[in-house]
Coordinates of C-alpha atoms and ligand atoms in Angstrom, one line a residue:
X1 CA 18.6 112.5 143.7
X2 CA 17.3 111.7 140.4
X3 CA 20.0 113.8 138.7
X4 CA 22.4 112.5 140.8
X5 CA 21.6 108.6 139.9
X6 CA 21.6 109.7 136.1
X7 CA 25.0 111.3 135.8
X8 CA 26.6 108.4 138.2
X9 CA 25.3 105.3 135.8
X10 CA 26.1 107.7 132.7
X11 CA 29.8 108.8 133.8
X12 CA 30.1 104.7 134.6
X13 CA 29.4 103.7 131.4
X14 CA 31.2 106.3 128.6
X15 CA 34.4 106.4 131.0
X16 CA 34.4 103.5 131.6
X17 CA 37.8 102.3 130.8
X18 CA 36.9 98.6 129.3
X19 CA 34.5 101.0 126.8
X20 CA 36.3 101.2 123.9
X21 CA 36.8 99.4 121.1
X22 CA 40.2 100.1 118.8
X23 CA 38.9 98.4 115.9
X24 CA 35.9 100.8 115.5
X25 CA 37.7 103.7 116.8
X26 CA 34.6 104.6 118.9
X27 CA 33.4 103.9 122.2
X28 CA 30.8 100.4 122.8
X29 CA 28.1 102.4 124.3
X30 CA 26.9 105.7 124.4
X31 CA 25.0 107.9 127.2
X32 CA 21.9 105.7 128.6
X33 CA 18.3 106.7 128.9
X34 CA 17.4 105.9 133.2
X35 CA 14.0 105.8 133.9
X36 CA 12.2 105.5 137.3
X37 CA 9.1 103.1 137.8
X38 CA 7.5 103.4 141.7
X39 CA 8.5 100.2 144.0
X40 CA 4.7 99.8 144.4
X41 CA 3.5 100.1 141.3
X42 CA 0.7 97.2 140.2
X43 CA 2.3 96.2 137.4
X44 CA 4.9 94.4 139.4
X45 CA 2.0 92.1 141.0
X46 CA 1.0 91.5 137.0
X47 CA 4.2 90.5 136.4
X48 CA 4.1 87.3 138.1
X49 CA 0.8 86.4 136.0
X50 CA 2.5 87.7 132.5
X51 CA 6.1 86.0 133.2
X52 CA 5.4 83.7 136.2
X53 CA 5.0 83.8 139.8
X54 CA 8.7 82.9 140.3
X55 CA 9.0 87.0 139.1
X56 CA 10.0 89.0 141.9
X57 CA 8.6 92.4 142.8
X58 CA 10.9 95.1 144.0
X59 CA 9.7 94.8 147.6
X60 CA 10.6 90.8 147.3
X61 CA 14.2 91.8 145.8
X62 CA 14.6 94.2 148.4
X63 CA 13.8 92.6 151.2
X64 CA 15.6 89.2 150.5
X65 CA 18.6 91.3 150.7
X66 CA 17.8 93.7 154.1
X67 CA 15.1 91.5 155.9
X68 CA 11.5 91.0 155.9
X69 CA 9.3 93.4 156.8
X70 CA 11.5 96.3 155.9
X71 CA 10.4 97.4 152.7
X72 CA 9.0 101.3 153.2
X73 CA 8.2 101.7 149.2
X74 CA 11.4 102.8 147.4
X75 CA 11.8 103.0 143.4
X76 CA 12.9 100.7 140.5
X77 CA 16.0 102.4 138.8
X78 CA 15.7 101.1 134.7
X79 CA 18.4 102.5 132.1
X80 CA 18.6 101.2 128.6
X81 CA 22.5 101.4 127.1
X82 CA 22.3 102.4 123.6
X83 CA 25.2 100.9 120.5
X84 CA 27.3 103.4 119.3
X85 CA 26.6 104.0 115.8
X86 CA 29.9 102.3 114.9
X87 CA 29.4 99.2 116.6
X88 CA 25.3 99.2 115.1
X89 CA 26.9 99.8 111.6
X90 CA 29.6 96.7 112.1
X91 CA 27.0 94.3 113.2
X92 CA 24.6 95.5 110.2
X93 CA 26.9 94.9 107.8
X94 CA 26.9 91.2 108.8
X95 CA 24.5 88.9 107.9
X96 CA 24.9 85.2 109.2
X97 CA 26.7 85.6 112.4
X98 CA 27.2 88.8 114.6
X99 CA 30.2 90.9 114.3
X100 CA 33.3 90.5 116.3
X101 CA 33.0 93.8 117.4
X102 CA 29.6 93.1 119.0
X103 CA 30.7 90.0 120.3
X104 CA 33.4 91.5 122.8
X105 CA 30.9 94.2 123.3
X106 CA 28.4 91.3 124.7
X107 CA 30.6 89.6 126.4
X108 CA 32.0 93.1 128.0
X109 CA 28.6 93.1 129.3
X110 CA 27.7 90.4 130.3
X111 CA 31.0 90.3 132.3
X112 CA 32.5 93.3 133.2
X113 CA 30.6 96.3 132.4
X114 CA 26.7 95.8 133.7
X115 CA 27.7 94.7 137.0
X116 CA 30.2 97.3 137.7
X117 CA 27.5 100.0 136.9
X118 CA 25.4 98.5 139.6
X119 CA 27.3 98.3 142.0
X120 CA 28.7 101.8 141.5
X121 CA 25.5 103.2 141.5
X122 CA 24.6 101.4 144.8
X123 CA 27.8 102.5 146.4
X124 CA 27.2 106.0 145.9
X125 CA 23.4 105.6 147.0
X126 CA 24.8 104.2 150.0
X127 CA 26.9 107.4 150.6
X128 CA 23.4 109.3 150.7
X129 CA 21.7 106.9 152.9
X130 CA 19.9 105.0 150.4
X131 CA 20.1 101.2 150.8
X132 CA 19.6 99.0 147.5
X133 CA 19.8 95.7 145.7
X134 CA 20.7 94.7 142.3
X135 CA 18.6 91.9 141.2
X136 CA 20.8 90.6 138.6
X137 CA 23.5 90.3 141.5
X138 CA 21.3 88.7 143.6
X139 CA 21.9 85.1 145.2
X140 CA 18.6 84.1 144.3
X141 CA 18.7 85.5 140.4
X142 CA 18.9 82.7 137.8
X143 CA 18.2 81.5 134.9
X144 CA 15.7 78.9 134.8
X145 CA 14.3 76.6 132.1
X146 CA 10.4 77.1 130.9
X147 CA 8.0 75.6 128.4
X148 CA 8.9 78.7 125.7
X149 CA 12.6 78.9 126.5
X150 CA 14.4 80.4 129.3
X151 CA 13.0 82.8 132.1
X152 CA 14.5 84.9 135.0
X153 CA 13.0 86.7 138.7
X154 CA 13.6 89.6 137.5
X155 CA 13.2 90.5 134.1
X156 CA 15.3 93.8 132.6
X157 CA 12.7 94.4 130.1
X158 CA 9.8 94.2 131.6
X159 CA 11.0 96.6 134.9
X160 CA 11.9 99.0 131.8
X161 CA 8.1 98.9 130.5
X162 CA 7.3 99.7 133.6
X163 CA 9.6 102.6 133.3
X164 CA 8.1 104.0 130.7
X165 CA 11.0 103.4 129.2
X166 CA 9.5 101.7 125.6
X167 CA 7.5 98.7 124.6
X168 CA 8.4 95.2 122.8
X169 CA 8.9 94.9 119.4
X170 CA 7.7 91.5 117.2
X171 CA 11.1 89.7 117.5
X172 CA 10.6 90.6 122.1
X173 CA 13.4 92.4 121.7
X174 CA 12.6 95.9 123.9
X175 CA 12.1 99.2 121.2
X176 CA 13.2 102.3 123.2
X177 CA 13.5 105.6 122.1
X178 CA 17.2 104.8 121.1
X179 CA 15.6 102.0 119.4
X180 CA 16.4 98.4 120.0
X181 CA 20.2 98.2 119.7
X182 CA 20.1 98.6 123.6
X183 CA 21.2 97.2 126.7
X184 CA 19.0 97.0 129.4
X185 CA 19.8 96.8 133.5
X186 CA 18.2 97.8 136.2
X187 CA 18.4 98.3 140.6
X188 CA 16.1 98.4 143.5
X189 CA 16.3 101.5 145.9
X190 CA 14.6 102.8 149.1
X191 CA 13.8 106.3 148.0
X192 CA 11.0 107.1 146.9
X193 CA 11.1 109.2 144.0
X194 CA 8.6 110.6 141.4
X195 CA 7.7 107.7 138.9
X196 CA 7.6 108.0 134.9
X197 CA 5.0 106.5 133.2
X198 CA 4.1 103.6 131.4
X199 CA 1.5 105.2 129.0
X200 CA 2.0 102.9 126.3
X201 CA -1.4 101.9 124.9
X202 CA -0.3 98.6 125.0
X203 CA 3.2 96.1 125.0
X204 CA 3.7 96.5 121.2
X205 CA 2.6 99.8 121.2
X206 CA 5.6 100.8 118.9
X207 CA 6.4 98.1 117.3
X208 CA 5.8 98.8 113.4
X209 CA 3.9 94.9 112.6
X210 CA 1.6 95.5 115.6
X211 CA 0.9 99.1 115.2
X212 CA 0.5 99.0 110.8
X213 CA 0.7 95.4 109.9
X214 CA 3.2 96.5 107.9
X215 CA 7.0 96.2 108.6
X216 CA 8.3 92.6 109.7
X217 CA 11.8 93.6 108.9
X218 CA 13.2 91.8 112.1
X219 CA 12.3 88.5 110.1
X220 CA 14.2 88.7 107.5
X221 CA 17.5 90.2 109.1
X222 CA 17.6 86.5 111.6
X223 CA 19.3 84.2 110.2
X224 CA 18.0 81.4 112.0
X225 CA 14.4 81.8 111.7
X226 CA 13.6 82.3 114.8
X227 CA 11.2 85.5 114.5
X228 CA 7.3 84.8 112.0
X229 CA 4.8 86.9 111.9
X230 CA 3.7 84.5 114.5
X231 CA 6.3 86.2 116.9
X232 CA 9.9 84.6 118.3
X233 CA 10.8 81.9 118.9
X234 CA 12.9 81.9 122.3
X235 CA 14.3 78.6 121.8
X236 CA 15.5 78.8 118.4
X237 CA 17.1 82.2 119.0
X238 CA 19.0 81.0 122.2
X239 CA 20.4 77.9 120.3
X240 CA 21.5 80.6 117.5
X241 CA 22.5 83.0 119.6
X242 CA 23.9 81.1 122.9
X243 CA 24.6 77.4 122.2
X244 CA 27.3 75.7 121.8
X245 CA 28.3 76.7 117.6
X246 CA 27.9 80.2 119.1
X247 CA 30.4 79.7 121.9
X248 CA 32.4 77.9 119.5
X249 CA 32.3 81.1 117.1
X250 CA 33.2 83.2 120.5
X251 CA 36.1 81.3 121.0
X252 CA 38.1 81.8 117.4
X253 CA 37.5 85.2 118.8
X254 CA 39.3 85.2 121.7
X255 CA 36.3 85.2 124.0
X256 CA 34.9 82.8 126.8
X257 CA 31.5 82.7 126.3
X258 CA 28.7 83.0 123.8
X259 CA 29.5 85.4 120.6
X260 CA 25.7 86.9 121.0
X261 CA 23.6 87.7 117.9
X262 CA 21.3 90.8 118.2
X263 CA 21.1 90.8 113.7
X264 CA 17.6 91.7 114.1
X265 CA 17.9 94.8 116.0
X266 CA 20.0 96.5 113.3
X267 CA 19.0 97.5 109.5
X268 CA 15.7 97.5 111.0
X269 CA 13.5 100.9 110.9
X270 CA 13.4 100.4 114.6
X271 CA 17.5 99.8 115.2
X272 CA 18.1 103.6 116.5
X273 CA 14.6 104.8 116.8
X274 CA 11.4 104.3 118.1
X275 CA 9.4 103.7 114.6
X276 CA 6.3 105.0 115.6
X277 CA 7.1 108.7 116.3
X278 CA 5.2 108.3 120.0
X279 CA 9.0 109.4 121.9
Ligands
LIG1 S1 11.8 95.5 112.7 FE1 9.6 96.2 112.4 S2 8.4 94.4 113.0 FE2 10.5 94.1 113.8 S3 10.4 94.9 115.9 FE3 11.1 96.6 114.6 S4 9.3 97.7 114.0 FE4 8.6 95.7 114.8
LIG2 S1 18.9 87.6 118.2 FE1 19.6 86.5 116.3 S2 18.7 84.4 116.4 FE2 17.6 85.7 117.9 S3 15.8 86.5 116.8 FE3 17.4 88.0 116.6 S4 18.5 87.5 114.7 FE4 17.3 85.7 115.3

């Protein structure tokens, strides 16, 4: 089964048809690391202490969707969509707004592409007998305001620490073994397959500034000062990133919709690798 749920979320993404970009020559986004984290797993309860207790565990996702009472323990399904090396060496190359090429990449994402892998993936579960949900699809997913910035039930990154699937860097962006120029995503099923592990000392484990006190790289590659030693600033980085100059910038580009940022995640020892050797 496992097998099976890799090569249906990787065939999704690298054929998929709206993956390709003529400018770079080059597809968006390459094959995806999937991880599996157990539907029971602790760290789900810890969640709502570390993000809020509006965070949803899988059993609360899945049983909003089939009925209470029903959960029998099933599995979090976490992949992280790498950049193709084309698309991470246009958007390094720039230094005060993103590329173009990564902002029709975002908004392929954000529109198109993550959902379609979802439900795909769910659709062929359902061929096998396995029932799922896809948070991110969910009626009762939003995004809500809090005191830092902006929050979510269900959090991409934070299923794909539990994963295994990395750790956070200093700018929160999540450092996988592809590094950070990732895109995360994420479903709920009811089989219960063999978990990987978190073993991550802690949530920074890999991050270079937390692990050497050196690095810091991520600060000076944003151009709106939104990551300090201090950490990042959520706000900031959604005003830069999101807002309405951003939309603005999206739109001279032909696109609906923010034009994204991500600057930090690329000329950065950590942009294709996990700096710290552990994966
Ligand atoms: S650039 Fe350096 S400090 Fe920033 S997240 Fe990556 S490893 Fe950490
Ligand atoms: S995504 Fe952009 S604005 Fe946000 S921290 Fe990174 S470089 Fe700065």
């Amino acid at each position: 089964m496992k097998e099976l749920i890799r090569e249906v979320i990787t065939r999704s993404i690298v054929d998929h048809k709206g993956n390709w970009s003529d400018s770079l020559a080059d597809r968006y986004f390459d094959e995806p690391l999937v991880n599996f984290a157990a539907g029971d797993d602790p760290i789900f309860e810890e969640f709502k202490q570390i993000i809020g207790p509006w965070h949803r565990t899988p059993k609360e996702a899945y049983e909003a969707m089939h009925g209470e009472g029903i959960w029998r323990g099933g599995t979090v399904v976490s992949w992280a969509m790498p950049w193709s090396k084309a698309l991470r060496d246009s958007n390094r190359r720039c230094t005060d707004k993103p590329s173009i090429e990564w902002t029709k990449a975002y908004d392929l994402c954000a529109k198109v592409l993550q959902k379609e892998v979802r439900r795909g993936l769910l659709q062929e579960m359902e061929r096998h007998g396995v029932q799922g949900v896809a948070p991110a699809d969910a009626e009762w997913f939003r995004i809500m305001d809090a005191p830092d910035g902006k929050t979510s039930p269900w959090s991409d990154r934070h299923v794909a620490y539990a994963a295994g699937l990395g750790t956070f860097g200093l700018n929160s962006a999540f450092l996988s073994a592809k590094g950070m120029t990732i895109v995360l995503n994420s479903v709920v099923i009811d089989a219960v397959l063999a978990p990987d592990q978190h073993t991550a000392e802690h949530h920074r484990a890999d991050c270079l500034h937390f692990k050497t006190g050196a690095c810091g790289a991520c600060i000076r590659r944003c151009p709106a000062q939104a990551v300090s030693t201090g950490g990042h600033d959520k706000v900031r980085c959604m005003i830069f990133g999101y807002g309405p100059d951003s939309v603005r910038l999206a739109k001279e580009r032909g696109v609906e919709g923010p034009a994204g940022c991500a600057l930090c995640q690329v000329g950065v020892p950590c942009e294709a690798r996990n700096p710290a050797g552990c994966k």
